[in-house]
Coordinates of C-alpha atoms in Angstrom, one line a residue:
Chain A
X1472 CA -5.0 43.5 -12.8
X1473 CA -7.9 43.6 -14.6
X1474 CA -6.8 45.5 -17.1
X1475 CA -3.6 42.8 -17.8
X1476 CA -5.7 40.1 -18.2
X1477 CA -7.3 41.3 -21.1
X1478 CA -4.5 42.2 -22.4
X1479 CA -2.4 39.3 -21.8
X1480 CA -4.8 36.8 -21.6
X1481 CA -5.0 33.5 -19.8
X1482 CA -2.1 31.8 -21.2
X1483 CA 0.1 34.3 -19.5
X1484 CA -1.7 34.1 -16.5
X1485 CA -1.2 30.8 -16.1
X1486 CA 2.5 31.3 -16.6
X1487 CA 2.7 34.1 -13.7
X1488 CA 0.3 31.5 -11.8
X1489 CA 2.6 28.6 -12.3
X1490 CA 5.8 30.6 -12.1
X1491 CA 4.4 31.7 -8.2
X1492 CA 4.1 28.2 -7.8
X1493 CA 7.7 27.4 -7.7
X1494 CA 7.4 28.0 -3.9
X1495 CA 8.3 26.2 -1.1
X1496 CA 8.9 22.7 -0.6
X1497 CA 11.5 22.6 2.3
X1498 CA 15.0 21.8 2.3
X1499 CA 14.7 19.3 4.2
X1500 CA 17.0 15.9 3.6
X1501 CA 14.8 12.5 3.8
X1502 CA 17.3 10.6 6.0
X1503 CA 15.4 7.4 7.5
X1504 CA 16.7 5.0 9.4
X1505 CA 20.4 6.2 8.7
X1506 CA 20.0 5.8 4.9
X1507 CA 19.7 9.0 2.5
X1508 CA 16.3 9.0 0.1
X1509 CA 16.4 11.1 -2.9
X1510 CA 13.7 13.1 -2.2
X1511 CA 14.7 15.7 -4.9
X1512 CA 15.8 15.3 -8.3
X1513 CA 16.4 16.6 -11.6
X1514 CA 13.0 15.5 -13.7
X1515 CA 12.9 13.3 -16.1
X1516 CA 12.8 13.7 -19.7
X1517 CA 10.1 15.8 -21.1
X1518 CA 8.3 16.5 -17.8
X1519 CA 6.2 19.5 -16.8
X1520 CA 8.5 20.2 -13.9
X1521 CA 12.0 21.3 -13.6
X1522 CA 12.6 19.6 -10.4
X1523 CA 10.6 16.8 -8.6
X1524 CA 9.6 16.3 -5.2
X1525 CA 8.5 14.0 -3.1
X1526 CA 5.3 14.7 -1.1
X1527 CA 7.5 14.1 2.3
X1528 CA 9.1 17.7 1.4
X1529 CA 5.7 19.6 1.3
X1530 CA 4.5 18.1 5.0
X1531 CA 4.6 19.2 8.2
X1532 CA 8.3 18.7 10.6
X1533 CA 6.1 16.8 13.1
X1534 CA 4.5 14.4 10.1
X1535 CA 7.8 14.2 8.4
X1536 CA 9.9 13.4 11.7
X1537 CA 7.2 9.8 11.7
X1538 CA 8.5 8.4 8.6
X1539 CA 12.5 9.0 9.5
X1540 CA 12.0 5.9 12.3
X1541 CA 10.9 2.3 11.4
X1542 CA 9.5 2.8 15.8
X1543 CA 7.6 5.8 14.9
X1544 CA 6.1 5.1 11.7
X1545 CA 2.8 4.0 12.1
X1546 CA 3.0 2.2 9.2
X1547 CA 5.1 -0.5 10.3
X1548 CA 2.2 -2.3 11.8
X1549 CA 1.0 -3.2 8.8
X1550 CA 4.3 -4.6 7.7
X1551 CA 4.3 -6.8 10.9
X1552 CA 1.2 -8.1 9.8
X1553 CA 2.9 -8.5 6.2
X1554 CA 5.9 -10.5 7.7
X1555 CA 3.2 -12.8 9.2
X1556 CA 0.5 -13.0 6.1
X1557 CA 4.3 -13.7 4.3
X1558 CA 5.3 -16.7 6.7
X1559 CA 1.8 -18.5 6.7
X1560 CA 0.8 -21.5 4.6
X1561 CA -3.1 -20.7 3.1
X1562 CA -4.7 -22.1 0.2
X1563 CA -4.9 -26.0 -1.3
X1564 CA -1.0 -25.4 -2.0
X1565 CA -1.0 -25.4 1.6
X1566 CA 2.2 -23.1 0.6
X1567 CA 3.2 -19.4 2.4
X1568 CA 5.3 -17.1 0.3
X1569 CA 8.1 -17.8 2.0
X1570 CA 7.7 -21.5 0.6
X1571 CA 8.0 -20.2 -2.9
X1572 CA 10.0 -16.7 -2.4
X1573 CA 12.2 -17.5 -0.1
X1574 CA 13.5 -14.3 1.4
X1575 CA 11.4 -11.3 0.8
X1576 CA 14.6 -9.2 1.3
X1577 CA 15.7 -10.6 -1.7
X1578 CA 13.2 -12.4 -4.0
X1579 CA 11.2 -8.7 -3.5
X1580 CA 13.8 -6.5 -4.0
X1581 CA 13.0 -4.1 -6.5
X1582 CA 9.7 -4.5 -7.4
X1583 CA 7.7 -1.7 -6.0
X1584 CA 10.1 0.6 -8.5
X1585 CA 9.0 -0.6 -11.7
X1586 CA 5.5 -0.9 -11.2
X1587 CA 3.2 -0.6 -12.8
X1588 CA 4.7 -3.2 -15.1
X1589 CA 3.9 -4.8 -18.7
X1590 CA 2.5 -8.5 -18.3
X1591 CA 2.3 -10.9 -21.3
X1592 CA 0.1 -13.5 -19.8
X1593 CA -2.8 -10.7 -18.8
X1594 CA -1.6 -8.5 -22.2
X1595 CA -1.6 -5.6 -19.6
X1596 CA 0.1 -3.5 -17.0
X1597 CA -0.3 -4.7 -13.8
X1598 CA -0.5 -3.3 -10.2
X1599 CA 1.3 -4.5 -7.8
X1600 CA -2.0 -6.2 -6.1
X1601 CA -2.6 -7.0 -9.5
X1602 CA 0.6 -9.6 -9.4
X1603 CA -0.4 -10.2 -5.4
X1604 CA -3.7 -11.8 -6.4
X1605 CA -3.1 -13.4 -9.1
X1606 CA -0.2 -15.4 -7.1
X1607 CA -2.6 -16.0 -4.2
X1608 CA -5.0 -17.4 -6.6
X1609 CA -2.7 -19.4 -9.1
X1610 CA 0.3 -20.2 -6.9
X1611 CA -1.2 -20.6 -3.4
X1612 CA -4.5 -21.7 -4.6
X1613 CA -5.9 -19.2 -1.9
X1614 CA -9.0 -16.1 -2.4
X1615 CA -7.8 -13.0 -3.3
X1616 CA -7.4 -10.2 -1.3
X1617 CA -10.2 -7.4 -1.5
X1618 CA -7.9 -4.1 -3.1
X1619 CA -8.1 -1.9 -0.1
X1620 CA -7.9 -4.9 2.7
X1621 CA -6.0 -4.9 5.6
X1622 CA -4.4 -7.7 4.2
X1623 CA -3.7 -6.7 0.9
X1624 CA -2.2 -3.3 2.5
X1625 CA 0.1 -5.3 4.9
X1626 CA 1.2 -7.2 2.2
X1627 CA 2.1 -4.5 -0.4
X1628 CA 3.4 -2.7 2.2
X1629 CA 5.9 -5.3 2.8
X1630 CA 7.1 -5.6 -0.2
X1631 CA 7.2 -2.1 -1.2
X1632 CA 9.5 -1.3 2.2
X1633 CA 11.6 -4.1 0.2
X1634 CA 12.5 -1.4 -2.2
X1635 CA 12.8 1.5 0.0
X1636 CA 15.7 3.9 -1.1
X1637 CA 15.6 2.8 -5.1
X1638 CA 14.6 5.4 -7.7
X1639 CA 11.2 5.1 -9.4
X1640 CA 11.9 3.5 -13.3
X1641 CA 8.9 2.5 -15.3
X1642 CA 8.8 1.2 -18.5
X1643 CA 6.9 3.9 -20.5
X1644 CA 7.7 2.6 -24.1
X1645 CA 7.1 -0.7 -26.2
X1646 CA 3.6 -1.8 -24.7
X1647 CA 3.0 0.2 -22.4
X1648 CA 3.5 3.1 -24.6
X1649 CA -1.2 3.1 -25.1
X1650 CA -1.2 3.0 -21.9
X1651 CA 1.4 5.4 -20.9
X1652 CA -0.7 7.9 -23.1
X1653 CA -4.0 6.9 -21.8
X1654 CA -3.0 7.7 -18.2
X1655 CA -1.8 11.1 -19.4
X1656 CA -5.0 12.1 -21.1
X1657 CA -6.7 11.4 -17.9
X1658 CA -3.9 13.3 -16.0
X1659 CA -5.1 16.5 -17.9
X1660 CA -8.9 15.3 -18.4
X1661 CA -11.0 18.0 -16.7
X1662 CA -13.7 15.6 -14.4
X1663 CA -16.5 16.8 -11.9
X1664 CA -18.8 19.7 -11.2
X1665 CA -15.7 21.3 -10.0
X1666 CA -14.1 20.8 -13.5
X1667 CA -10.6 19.9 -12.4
X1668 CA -7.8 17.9 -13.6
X1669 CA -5.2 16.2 -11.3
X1670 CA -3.0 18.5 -13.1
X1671 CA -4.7 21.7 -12.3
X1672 CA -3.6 21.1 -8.8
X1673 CA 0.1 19.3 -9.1
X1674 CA 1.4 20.5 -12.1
X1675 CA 0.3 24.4 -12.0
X1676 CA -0.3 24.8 -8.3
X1677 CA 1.8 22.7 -6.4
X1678 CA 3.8 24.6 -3.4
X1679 CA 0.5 26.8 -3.2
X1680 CA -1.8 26.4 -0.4
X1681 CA -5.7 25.7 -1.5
X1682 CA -7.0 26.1 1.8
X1683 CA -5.3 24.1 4.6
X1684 CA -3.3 22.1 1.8
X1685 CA -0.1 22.7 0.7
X1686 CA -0.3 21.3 -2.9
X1687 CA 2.1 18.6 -3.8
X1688 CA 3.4 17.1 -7.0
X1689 CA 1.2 14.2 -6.2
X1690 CA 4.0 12.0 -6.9
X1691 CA 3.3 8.4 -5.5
X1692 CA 6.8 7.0 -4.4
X1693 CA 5.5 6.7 -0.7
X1694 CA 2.6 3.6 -1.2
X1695 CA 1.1 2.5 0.2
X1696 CA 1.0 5.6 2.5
X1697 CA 0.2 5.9 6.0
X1698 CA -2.2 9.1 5.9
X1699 CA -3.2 10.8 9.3
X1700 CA -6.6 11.6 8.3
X1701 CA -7.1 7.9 7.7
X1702 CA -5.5 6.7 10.3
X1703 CA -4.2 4.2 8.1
X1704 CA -2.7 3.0 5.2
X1705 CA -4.0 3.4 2.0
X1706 CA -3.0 2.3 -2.0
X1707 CA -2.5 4.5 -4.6
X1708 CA -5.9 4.2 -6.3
X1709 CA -7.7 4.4 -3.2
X1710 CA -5.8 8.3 -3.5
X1711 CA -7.1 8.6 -7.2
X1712 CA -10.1 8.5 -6.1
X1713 CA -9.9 10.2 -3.0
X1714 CA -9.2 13.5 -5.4
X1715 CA -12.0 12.3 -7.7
X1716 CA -14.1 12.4 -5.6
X1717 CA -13.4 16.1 -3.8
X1718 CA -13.9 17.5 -7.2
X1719 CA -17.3 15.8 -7.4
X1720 CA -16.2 13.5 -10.1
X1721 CA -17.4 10.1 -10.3
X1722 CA -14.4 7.8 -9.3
X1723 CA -12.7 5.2 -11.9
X1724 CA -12.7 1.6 -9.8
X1725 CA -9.8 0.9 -7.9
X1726 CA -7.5 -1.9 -9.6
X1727 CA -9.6 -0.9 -13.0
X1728 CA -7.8 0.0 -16.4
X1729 CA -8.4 3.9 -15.8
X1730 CA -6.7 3.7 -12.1
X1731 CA -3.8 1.4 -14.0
X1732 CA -3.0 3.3 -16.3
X1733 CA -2.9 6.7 -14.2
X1734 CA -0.9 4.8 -11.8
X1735 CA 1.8 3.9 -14.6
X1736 CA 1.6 7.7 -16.3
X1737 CA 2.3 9.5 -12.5
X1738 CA 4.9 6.7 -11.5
X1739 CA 7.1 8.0 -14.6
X1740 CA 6.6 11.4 -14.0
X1741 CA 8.4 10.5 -10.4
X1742 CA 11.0 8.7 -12.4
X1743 CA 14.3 9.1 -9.7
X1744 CA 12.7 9.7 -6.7
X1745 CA 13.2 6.9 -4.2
X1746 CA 10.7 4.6 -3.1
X1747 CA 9.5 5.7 0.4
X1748 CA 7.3 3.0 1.2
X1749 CA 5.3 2.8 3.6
X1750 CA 5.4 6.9 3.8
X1751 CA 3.6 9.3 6.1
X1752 CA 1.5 11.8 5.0
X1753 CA -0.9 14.6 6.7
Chain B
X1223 CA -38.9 51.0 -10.8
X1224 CA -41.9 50.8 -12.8
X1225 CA -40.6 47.5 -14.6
X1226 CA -39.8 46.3 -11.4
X1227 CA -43.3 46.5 -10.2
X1228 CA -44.7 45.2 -13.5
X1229 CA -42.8 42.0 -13.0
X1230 CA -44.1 41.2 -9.8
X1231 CA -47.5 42.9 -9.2
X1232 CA -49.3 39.5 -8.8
X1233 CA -50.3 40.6 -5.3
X1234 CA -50.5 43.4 -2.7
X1235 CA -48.1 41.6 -0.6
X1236 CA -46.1 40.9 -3.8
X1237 CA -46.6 44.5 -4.6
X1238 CA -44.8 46.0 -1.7
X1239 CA -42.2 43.5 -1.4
X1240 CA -41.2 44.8 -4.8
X1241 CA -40.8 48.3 -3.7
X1242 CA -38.5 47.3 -1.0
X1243 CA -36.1 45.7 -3.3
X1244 CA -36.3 48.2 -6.0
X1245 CA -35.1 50.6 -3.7
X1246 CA -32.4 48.3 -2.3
X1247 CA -31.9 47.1 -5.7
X1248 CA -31.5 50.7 -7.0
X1249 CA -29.6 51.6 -3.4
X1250 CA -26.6 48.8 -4.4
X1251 CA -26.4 49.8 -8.1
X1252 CA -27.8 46.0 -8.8
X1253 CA -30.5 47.0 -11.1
X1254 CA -34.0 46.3 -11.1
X1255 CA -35.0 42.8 -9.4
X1256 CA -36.0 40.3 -12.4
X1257 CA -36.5 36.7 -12.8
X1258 CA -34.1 33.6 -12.5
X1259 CA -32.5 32.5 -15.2
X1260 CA -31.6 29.0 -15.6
X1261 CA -27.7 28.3 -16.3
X1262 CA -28.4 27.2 -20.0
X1263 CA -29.9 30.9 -20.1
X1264 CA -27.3 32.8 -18.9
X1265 CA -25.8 35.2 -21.6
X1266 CA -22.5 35.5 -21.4
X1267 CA -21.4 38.5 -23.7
X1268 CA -17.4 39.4 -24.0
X1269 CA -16.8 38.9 -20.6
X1270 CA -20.1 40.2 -19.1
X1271 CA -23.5 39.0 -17.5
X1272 CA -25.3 42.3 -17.7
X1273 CA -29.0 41.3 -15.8
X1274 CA -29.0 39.6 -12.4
X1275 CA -29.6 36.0 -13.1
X1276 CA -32.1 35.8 -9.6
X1277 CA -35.4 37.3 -8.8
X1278 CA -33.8 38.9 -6.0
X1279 CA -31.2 41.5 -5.4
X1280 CA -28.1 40.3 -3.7
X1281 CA -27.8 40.0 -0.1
X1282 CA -24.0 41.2 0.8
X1283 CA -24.4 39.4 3.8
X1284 CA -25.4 36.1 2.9
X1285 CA -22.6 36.5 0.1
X1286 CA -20.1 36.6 3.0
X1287 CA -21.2 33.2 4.3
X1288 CA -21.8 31.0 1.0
X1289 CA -17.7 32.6 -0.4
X1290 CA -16.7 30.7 3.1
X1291 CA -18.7 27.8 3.3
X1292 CA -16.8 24.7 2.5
X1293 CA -19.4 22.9 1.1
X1294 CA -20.5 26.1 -1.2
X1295 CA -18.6 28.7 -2.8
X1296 CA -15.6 27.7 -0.7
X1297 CA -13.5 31.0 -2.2
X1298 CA -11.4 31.2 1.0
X1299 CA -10.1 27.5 -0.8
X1300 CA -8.1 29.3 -3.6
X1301 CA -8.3 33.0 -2.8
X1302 CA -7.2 35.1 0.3
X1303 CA -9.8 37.8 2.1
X1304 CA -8.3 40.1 4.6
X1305 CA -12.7 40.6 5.2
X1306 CA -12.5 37.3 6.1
X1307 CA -9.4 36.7 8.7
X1308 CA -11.7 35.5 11.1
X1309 CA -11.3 32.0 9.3
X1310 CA -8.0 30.1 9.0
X1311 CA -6.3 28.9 6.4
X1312 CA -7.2 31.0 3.4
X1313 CA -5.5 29.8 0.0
X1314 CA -3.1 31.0 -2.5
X1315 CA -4.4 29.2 -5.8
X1316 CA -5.8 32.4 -7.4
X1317 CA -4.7 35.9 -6.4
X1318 CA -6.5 37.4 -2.9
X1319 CA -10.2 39.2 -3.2
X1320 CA -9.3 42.5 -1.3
X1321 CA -10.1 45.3 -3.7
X1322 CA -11.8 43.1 -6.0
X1323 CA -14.6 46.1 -6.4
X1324 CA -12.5 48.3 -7.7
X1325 CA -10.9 46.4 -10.4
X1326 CA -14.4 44.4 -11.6
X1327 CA -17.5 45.5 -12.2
X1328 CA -21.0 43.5 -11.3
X1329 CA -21.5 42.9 -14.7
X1330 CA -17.9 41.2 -14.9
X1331 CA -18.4 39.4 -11.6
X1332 CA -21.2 37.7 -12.3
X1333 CA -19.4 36.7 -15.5
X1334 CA -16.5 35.4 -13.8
X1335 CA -18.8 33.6 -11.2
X1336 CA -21.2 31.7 -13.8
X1337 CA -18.3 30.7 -15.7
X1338 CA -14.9 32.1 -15.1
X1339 CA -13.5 30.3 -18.2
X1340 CA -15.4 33.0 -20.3
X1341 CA -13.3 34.9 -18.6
X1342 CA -10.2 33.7 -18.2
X1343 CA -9.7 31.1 -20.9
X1344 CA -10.4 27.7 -20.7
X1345 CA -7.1 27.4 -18.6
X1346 CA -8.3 28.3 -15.8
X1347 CA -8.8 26.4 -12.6
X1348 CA -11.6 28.2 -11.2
X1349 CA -14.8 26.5 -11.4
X1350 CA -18.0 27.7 -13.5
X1351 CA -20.1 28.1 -10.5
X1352 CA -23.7 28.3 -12.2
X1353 CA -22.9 26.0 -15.1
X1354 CA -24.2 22.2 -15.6
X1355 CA -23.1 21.6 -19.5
X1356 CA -19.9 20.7 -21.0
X1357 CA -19.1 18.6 -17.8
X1358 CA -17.6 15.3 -17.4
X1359 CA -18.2 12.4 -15.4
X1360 CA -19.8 14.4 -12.4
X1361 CA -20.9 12.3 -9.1
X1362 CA -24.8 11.6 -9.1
X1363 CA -25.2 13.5 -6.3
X1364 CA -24.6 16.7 -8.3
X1365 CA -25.1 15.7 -11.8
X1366 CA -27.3 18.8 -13.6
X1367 CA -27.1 21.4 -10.5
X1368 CA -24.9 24.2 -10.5
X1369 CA -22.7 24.4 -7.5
X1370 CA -24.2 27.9 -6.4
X1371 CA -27.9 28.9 -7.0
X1372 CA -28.7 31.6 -8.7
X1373 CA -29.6 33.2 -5.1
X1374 CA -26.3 32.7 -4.3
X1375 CA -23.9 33.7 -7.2
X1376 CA -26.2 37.4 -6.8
X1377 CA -25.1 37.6 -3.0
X1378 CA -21.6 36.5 -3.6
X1379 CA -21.2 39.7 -6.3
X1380 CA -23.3 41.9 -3.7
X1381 CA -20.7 40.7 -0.7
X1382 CA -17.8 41.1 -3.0
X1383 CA -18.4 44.9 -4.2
X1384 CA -17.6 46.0 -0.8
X1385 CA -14.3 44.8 -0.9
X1386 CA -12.7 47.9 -1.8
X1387 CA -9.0 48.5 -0.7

C-alpha cells in the first residue's frame, strides 16, 4: 500500500477510490402510489457519473417503504396545509391562488422540473420560493413567506407533488450558462476546517459509507424532503447548508445567489430523474 | 536523554518528569520529548514530519479515544478499525487502519495527520488535521485552530503504531 502510492500517486488513488465507489445503491424500483419513478437513468451529457440515482435507492427499506404511499408519507401533511394556504384569500387582493391559478393540478404542472429557472424581470435564476414570494407580494399583495416556514414548505410542497413522476430538465445554456458555471465552481470549491467539497462526498464517494451514512449522489429531485432526523420537511438550501455546515464551513444564505446557483448546477446534474416530491429521507 | 533534560530542567519537579518521558519516549521509539510546534511550523519534508510536533510523547491510549470521538479525530468516519469494533458504524471512505504500523512509519504518520495532502496530493479527501492556512470560508467557531492539538495528533500516531496485523 504504501509503497503504490508513491508510486502511483494520488491521481490513481482516487481512481481505485472512486472506482470502489461504484457500490451499492439497491435495485430497488420507485413505484409510488401505482405510478413508476425513474429513479435510475443514464446521465446526462458530460457528467461525472455513468449512471444517476436518486437518494431514495441509497436509504433504508423501512424509510423507502414511507414515500411509496401518499397515507404513509409524512410529508403529506404539509401538502394538506398547502391545499388550504392554496384555497385562502390573504392580502389587499383579497385573492387565494386558486383565484388566479385555477387548478393547481394543472396551472402547476411542471414547474418543480425546470427549476431553477431564468427570469427576465429579476435578470436572474429564480427558486421556486423565489417565484412563490414574489407572487404573494405582487399578485396577492400579501407578506412573504420566511424561506424555511411552515408555510412556505407546505406550499412548495404542493406544487412540487404537482410534478411528481417528470424528469428533472433545467435550462443550463443561454443565461443561465454564468450561473450554471458558478454553481459548479462551488460544487468542487473545497470550504471549512474540514476542507471538503460537496463533491468530495457525491461524486468520488457516493455508495461508500462515512460513518453511519451511506453517501448519495446528493441529487435533489425529492424537495422539499421529508427528513427523519428533522422530523420535517426541509428545502433544498436549507440541505446546502446543512453539509456546510458539518464540514465547519460557514454557510451561503438560504435563497442567496451562492445557494441559487448550486441549486441550478446539481438540478442538471439529476437531469432525467423524476421529481419525487415531497420525498423521504433518513 | 541528555537533550531531553536540557530542554526542560527548569525545576526539580520538571526535572524528573522529564526522565519519565525520556524513557517512555525512548521505550515507544518516539524520540526525545521537545517543544510544540505551532501548525505554521510544522516542516513537512517529502512526505515526512521527523520531530514530534508536542512537548509530550504520545499517549497510545488517549490516541484510541480522540481517532473515535465524533467531535475530534472522528477516523472511524472514513476508515475501518478491527481495534475499534466495539463502536458501530465504521466507514469505508479511505481504506481500513488495521496494519497501518507496518506499512507507515511515525515520521510518515505524523505527515499524513498534519496534512495528508502532502501526502497524498491535493486530491485527497482527508482533512489536514493540524493545519489553519490555505482554508476557506471556515465557521467562526473554528476559524485559526487546527482540528486536533498538537497533544493529540502525537497520541493518535502513538495509538496507531500498535495496529500491526
Amino acid at each position: 500500500m504504501k509503497k503504490s502510492i508513491g508510486l502511483i500517486g494520488s491521481a490513481a488513488i482516487a481512481a481505485i477510490v472512486a472506482a470502489s465507489a461504484v457500490a451499492d445503491p439497491d435495485d430497488n424500483n420507485l413505484v409510488i402510489e401505482g405510478q413508476s419513478l425513474v429513479s435510475e437513468t443514464t446521465a446526462p451529457e458530460g457528467s461525472a457519473f455513468e449512471i444517476i440515482y436518486s437518494g431514495w435507492r441509497f436509504r433504508s427499506p423501512e424509510t423507502q417503504v414511507l414515500e411509496t404511499d401518499d397515507f404513509e408519507n409524512p410529508g403529506m401533511v404539509a401538502v394538506e396545509y398547502g391545499y388550504e394556504l392554496w384555497e385562502t384569500a390573504a392580502g389587499s387582493s383579497g385573492k387565494s391562488c386558486a383565484d388566479c391559478h385555477g387548478a393547481i393540478e394543472e396551472s402547476m404542472s411542471g414547474l418543480r422540473a425546470g427549476l431553477p429557472k431564468w427570469d427576465e424581470a429579476a435578470g436572474k435564476p429564480l427558486s421556486l420560493e423565489h417565484l412563490i414570494n414574489r407572487s404573494i407580494k405582487e399578485h396577492q399583495g400579501a407578506d412573504a413567506w420566511k424561506w424555511e416556514s411552515a408555510e412556505m414548505l407546505a406550499m412548495t410542497a404542493l406544487i412540487g407533488l404537482q410534478s411528481r413522476g417528470m424528469p428533472l430538465d433545467v435550462q443550463t445554456d443561454g443565461p443561465m450558462a454564468d450561473w450554471y458555471e458558478r454553481g459548479k465552481e462551488l460544487y468542487y470549491a473545497r470550504v471549512g476546517q474540514l476542507d471538503m467539497a460537496c463533491a468530495n462526498c457525491h461524486e468520488d464517494n457516493w455508495g461508500n459509507m462515512i460513518r453511519a451514512d451511506h453517501l448519495s449522489q446528493g441529487q435533489i429531485n425529492g424537495f422539499p424532503t421529508y427528513r427523519l432526523k428533522w422530523q420535517g420537511l426541509g428545502s433544498i438550501h436549507r440541505r446546502f447548508k446543512g453539509c456546510m455546515k458539518q464540514i465547519r464551513a460557514t454557510p451561503y444564505k438560504p435563497g442567496g445567489d451562492e445557494f441559487t446557483a448550486l441549486e441550478l448546477y446539481v438540478a442538471s446534474r439529476g437531469e432525467g430523474l423524476s421529481v419525487e416530491t415531497p420525498a423521504v429521507r433518513q | 536523554m541528555n537533550r531531553t533534560m536540557s530542554l526542560v530542567c527548569g525545576s526539580a519537579q520538571k526535572w524528573t518528569a522529564a526522565i519519565t518521558v525520556g524513557a517512555l519516549a525512548a521505550a515507544s521509539l518516539m524520540g526525545p520529548a521537545s517543544a510544540e510546534v505551532g501548525p505554521d511550523d510544522v516542516k513537512i519534508d517529502d512526505g515526512v514530519v521527523a520531530q514530534p510536533i508536542a512537548d509530550q510523547p504520545g499517549d497510545a491510549a488517549a490516541g484510541r479515544e480522540w481517532a473515535s470521538g465524533r467531535k475530534l479525530g472522528n477516523c472511524l468516519a472514513c476508515h475501518a478499525i478491527s481495534d475499534l469494533s466495539e463502536l458501530p458504524f465504521h466507514g469505508e471512505v479511505g481504506p481500513p487502519l488495521d496494519g497501518v504500523a507496518d506499512r507507515w512509519s511515525a515520521e510518515e504518520l505524523r505527515a499524513i495527520l498534519v496534512n495528508s495532502k502532502t501526502v497524498f496530493g491535493d486530491q485527497t479527501i482527508m482533512p489536514a488535521f493540524y493545519r489553519t492556512a490555505g482554508l476557506n470560508k471556515v465557521a467562526d467557531d473554528f476559524a485559526g485552530k487546527t482540528i486536533l492539538s498538537a497533544q493529540q495528533i502525537e497520541d493518535i500516531i502513538a495509538y496507531l503504531l500498535t495496529l500491526k496485523e
